[in-house]
CSV table of N, CA, C and O in Angstrom, one decimal:
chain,number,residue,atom,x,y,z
W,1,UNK,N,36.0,-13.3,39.1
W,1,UNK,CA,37.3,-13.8,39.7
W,1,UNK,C,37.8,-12.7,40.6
W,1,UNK,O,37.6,-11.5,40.4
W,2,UNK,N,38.5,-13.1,41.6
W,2,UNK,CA,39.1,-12.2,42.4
W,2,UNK,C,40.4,-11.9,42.6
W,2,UNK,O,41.2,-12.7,42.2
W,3,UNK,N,40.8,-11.2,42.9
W,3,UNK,CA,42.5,-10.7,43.0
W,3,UNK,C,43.7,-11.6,43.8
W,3,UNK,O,44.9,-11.3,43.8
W,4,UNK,N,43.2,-12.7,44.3
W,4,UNK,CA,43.5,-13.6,44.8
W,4,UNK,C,43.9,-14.8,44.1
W,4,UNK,O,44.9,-15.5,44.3
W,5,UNK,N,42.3,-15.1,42.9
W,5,UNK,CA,42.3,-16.1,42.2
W,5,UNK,C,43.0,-16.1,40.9
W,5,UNK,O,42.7,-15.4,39.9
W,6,UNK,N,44.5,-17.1,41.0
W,6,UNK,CA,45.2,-17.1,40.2
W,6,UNK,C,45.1,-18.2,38.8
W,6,UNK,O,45.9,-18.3,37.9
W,7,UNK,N,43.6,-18.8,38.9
W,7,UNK,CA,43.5,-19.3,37.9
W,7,UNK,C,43.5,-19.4,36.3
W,7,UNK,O,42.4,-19.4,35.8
W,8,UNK,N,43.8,-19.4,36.1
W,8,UNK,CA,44.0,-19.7,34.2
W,8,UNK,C,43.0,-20.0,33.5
W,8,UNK,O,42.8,-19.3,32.5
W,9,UNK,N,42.1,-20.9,33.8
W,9,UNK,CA,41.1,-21.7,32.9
W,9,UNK,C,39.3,-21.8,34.1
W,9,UNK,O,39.0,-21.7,35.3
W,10,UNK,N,38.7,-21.9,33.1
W,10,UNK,CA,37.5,-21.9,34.2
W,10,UNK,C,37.3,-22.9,34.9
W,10,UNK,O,37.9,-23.9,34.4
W,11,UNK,N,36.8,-23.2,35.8
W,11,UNK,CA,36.6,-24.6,36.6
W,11,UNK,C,34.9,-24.9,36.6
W,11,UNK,O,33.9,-24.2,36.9
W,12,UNK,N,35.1,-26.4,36.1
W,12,UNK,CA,33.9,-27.0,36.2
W,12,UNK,C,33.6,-28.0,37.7
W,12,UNK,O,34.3,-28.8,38.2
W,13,UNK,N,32.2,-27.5,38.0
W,13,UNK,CA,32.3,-28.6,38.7
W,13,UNK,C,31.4,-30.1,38.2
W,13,UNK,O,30.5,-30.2,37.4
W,14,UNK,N,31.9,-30.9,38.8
W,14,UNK,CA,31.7,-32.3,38.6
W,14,UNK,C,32.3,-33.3,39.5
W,14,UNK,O,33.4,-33.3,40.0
W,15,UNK,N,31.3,-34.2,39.5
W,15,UNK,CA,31.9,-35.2,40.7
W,15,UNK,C,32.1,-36.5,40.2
W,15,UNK,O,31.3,-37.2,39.5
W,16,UNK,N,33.4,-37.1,40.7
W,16,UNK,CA,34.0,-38.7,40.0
W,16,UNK,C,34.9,-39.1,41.1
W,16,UNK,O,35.4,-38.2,41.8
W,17,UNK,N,35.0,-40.3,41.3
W,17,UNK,CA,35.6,-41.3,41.8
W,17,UNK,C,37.1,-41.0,41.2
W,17,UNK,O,37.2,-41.3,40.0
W,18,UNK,N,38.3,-40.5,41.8
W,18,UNK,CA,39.5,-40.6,41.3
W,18,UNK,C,40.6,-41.5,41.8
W,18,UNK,O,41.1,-41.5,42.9
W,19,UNK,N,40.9,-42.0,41.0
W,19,UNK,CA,42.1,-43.0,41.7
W,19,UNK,C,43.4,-42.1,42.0
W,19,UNK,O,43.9,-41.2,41.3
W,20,UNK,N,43.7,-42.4,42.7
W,20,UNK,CA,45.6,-41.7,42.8
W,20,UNK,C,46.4,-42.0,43.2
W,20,UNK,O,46.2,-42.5,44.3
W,21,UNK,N,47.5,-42.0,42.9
W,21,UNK,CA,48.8,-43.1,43.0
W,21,UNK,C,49.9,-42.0,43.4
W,21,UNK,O,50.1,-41.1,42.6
W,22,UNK,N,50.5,-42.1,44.5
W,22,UNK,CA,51.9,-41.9,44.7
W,22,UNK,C,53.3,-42.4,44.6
W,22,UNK,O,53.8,-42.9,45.6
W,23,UNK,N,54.0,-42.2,43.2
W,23,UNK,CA,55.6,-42.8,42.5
W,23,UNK,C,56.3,-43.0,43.9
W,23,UNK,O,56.8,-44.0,44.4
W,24,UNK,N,56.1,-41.7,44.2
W,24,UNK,CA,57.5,-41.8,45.4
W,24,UNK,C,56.9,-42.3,46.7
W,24,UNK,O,57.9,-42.4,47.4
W,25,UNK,N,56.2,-42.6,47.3
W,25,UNK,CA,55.5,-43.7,48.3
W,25,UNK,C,54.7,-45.1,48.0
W,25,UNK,O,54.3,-45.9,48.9
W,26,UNK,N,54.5,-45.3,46.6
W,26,UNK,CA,53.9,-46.3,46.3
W,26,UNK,C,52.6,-46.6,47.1
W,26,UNK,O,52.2,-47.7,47.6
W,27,UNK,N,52.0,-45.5,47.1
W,27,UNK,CA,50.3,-45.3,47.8
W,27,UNK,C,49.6,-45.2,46.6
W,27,UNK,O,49.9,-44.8,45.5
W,28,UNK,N,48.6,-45.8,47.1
W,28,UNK,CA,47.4,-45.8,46.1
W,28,UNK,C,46.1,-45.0,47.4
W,28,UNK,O,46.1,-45.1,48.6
W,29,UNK,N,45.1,-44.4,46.5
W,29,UNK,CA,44.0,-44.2,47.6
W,29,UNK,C,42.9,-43.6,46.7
W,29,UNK,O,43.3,-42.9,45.8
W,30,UNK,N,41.9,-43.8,46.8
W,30,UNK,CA,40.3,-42.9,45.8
W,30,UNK,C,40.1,-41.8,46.4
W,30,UNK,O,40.2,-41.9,47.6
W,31,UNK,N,39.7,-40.1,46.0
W,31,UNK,CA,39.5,-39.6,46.2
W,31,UNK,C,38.2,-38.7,45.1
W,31,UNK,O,38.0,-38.9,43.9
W,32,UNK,N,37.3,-37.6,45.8
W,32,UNK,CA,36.3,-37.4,45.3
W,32,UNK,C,36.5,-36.4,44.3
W,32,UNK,O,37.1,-35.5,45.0
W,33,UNK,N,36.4,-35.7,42.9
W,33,UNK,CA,36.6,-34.8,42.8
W,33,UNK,C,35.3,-33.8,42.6
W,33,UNK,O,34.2,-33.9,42.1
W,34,UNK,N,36.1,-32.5,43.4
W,34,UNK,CA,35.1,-31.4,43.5
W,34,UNK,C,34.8,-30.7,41.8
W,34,UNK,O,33.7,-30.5,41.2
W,35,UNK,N,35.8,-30.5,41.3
W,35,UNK,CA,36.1,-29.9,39.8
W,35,UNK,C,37.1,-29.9,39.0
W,35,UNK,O,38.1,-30.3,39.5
W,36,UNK,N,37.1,-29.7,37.9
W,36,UNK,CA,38.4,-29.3,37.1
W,36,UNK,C,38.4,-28.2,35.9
W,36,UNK,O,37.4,-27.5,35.8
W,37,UNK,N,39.1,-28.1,35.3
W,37,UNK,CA,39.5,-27.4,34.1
W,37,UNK,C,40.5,-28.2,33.4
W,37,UNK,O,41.0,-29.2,33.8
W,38,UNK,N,40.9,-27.4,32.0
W,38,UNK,CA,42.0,-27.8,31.0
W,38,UNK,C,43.2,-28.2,31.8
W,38,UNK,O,43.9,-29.1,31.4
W,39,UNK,N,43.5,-27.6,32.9
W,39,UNK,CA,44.8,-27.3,33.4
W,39,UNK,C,45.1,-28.5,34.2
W,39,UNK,O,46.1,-29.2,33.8
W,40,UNK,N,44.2,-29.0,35.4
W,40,UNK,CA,43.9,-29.6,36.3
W,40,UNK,C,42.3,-29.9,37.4
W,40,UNK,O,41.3,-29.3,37.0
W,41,UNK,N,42.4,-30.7,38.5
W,41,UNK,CA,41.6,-31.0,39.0
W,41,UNK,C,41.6,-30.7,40.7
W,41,UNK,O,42.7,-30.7,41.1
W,42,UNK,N,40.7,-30.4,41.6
W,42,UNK,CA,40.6,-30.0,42.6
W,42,UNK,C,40.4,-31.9,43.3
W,42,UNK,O,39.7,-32.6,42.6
W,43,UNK,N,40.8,-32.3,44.3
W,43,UNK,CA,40.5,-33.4,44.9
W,43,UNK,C,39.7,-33.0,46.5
W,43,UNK,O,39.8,-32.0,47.2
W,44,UNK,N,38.9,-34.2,46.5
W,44,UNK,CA,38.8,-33.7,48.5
W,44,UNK,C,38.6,-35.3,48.3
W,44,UNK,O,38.1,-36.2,47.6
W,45,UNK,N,39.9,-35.0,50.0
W,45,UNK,CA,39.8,-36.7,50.7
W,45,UNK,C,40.0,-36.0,52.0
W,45,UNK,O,40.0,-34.7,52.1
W,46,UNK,N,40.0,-37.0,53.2
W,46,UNK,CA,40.7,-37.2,54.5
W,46,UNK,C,42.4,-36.7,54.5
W,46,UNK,O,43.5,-36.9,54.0
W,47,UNK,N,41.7,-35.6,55.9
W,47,UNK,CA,43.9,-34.9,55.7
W,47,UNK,C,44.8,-35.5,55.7
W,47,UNK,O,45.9,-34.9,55.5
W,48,UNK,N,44.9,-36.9,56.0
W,48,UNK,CA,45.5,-37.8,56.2
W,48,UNK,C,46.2,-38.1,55.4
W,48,UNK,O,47.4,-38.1,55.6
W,49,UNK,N,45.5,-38.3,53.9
W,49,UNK,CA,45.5,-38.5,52.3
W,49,UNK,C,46.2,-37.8,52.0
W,49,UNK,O,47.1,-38.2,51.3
W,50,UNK,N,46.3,-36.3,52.3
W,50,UNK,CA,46.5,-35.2,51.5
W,50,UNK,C,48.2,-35.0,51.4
W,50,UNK,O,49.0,-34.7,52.3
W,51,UNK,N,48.5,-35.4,50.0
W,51,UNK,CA,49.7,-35.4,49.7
W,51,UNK,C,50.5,-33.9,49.9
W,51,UNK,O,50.0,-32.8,49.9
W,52,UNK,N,52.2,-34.1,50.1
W,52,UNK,CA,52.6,-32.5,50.0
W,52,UNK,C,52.5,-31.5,48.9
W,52,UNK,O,52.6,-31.6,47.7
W,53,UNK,N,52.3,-30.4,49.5
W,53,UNK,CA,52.4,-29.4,48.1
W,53,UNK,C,54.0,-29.5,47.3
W,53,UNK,O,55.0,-29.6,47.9
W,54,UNK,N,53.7,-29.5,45.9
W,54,UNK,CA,54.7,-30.1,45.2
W,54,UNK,C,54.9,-31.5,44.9
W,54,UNK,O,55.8,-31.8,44.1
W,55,UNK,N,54.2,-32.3,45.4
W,55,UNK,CA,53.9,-33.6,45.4
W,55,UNK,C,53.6,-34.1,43.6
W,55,UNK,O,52.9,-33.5,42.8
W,56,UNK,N,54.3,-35.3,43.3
W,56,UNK,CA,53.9,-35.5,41.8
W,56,UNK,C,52.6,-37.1,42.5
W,56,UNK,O,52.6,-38.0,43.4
W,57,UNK,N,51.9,-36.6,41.5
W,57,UNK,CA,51.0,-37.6,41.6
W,57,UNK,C,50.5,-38.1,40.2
W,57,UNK,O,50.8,-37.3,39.3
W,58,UNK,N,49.8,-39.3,39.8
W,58,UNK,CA,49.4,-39.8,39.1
W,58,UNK,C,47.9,-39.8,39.6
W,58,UNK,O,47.7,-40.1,40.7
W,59,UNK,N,46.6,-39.2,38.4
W,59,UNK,CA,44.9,-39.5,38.8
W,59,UNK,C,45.1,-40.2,37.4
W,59,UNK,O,45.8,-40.1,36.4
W,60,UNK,N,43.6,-41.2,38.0
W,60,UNK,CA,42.3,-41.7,37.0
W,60,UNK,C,41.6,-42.0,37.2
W,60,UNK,O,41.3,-42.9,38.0
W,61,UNK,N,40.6,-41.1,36.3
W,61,UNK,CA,39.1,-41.4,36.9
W,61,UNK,C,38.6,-43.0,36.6
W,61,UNK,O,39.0,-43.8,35.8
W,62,UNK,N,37.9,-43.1,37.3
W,62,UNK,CA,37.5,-44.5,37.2
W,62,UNK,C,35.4,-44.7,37.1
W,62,UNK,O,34.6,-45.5,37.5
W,63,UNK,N,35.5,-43.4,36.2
W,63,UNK,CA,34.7,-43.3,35.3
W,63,UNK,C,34.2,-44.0,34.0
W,63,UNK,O,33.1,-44.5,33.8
W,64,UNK,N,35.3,-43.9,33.2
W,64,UNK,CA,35.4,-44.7,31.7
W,64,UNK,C,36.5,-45.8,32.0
W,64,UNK,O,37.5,-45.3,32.6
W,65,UNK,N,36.5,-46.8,31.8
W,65,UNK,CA,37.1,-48.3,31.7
W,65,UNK,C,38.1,-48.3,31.1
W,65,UNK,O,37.7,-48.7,30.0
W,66,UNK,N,39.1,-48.1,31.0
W,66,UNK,CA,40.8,-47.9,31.0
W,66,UNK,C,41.1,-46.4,30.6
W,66,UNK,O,41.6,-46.1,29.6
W,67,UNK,N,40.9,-45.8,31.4
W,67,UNK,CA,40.6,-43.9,31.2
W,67,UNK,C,42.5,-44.1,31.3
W,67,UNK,O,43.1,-45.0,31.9
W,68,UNK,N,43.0,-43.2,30.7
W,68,UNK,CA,44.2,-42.1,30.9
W,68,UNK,C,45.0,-42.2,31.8
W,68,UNK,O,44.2,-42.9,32.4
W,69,UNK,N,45.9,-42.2,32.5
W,69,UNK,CA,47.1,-41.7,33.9
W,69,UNK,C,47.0,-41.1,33.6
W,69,UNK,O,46.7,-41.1,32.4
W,70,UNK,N,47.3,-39.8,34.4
W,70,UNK,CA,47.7,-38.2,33.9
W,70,UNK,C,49.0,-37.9,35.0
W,70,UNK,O,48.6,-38.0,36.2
W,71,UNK,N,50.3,-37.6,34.9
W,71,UNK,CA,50.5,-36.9,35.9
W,71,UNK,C,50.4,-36.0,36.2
W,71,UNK,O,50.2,-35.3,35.2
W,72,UNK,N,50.3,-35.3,37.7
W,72,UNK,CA,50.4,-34.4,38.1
W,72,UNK,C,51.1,-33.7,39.3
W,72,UNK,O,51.9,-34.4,40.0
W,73,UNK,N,51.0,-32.6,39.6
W,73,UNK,CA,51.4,-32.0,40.5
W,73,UNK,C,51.1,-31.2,41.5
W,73,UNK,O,50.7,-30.0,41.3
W,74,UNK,N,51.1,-31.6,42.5
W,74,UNK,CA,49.9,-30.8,43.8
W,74,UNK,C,50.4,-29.1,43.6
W,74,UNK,O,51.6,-28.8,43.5
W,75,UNK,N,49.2,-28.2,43.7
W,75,UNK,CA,49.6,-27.0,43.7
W,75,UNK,C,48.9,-26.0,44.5
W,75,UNK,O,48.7,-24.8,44.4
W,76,UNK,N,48.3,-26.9,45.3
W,76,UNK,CA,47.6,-26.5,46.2
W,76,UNK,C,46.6,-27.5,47.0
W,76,UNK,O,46.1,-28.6,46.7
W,77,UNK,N,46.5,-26.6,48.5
W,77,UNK,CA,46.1,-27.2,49.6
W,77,UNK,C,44.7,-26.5,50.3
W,77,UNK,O,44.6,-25.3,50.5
W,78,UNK,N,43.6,-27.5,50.7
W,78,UNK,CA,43.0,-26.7,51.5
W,78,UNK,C,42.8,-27.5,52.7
W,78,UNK,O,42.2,-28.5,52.6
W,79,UNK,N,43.3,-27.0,54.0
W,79,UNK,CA,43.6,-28.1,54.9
W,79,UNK,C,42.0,-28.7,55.2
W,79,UNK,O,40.9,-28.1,54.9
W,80,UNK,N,42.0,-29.8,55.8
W,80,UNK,CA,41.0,-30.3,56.2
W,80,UNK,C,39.6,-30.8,54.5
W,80,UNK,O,38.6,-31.4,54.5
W,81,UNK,N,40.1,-30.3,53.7
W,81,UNK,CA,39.1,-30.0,52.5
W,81,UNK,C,39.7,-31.0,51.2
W,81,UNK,O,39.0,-31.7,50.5
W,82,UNK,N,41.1,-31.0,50.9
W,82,UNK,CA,41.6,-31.8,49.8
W,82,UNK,C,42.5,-30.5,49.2
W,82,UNK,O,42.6,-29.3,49.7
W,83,UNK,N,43.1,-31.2,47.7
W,83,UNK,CA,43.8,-30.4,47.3
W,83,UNK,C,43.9,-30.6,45.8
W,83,UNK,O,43.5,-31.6,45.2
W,84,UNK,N,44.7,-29.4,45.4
W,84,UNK,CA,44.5,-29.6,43.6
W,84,UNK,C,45.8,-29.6,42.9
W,84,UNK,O,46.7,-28.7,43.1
W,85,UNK,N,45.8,-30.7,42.1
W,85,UNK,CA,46.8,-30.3,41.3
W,85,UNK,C,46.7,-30.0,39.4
W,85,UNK,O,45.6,-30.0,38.8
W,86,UNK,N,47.7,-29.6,38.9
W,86,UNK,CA,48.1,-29.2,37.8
W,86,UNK,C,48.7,-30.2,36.8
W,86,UNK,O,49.9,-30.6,37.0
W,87,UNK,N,48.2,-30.6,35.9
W,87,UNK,CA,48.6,-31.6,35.2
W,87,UNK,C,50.1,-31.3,34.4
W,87,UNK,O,50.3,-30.1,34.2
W,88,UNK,N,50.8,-31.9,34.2
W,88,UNK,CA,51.8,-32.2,33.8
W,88,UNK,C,52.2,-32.3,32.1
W,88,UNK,O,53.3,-32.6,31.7
């Protein structure tokens, strides 16, 4: 880890089809995920996609057949690359 990396928990990587929903725009859109940990999950979509930092969002993978909502909260950006949030 580096002096930079403020993470908490280790990150796994793994890749899943995520659903994600935005409360306060009523957007829906799939995105790929790069990894996660206990905490939260890293997403990469199109910058387009990419919600604001601070942003509450709702994921579910669409992995297991009626999986979880989780909210969350964007807490980070990588432009052009996707972004991660922190579960709720």
């Amino acid at each position: 880890m580096n002096e930079h990396d403020k993470r908490r928990c280790p990150r796994l990587k793994h890749r899943a089809k995520i659903r994600v929903f935005s409360p306060t725009h009523s957007e829906e859109f799939f995105a790929d995920m790069r990894d996660f940990s206990e905490t939260g999950v890293f997403l990469m979509c199109p910058a387009d996609l990419i919600p604001e930092l601070g942003a509450s969002v709702e994921v579910q993978t669409t992995e297991i057949e009626d999986a979880p909502i989780r909210s969350t909260q964007v807490v980070r950006i990588e432009a052009g690359v996707g972004f991660g949030v922190e579960f709720s």
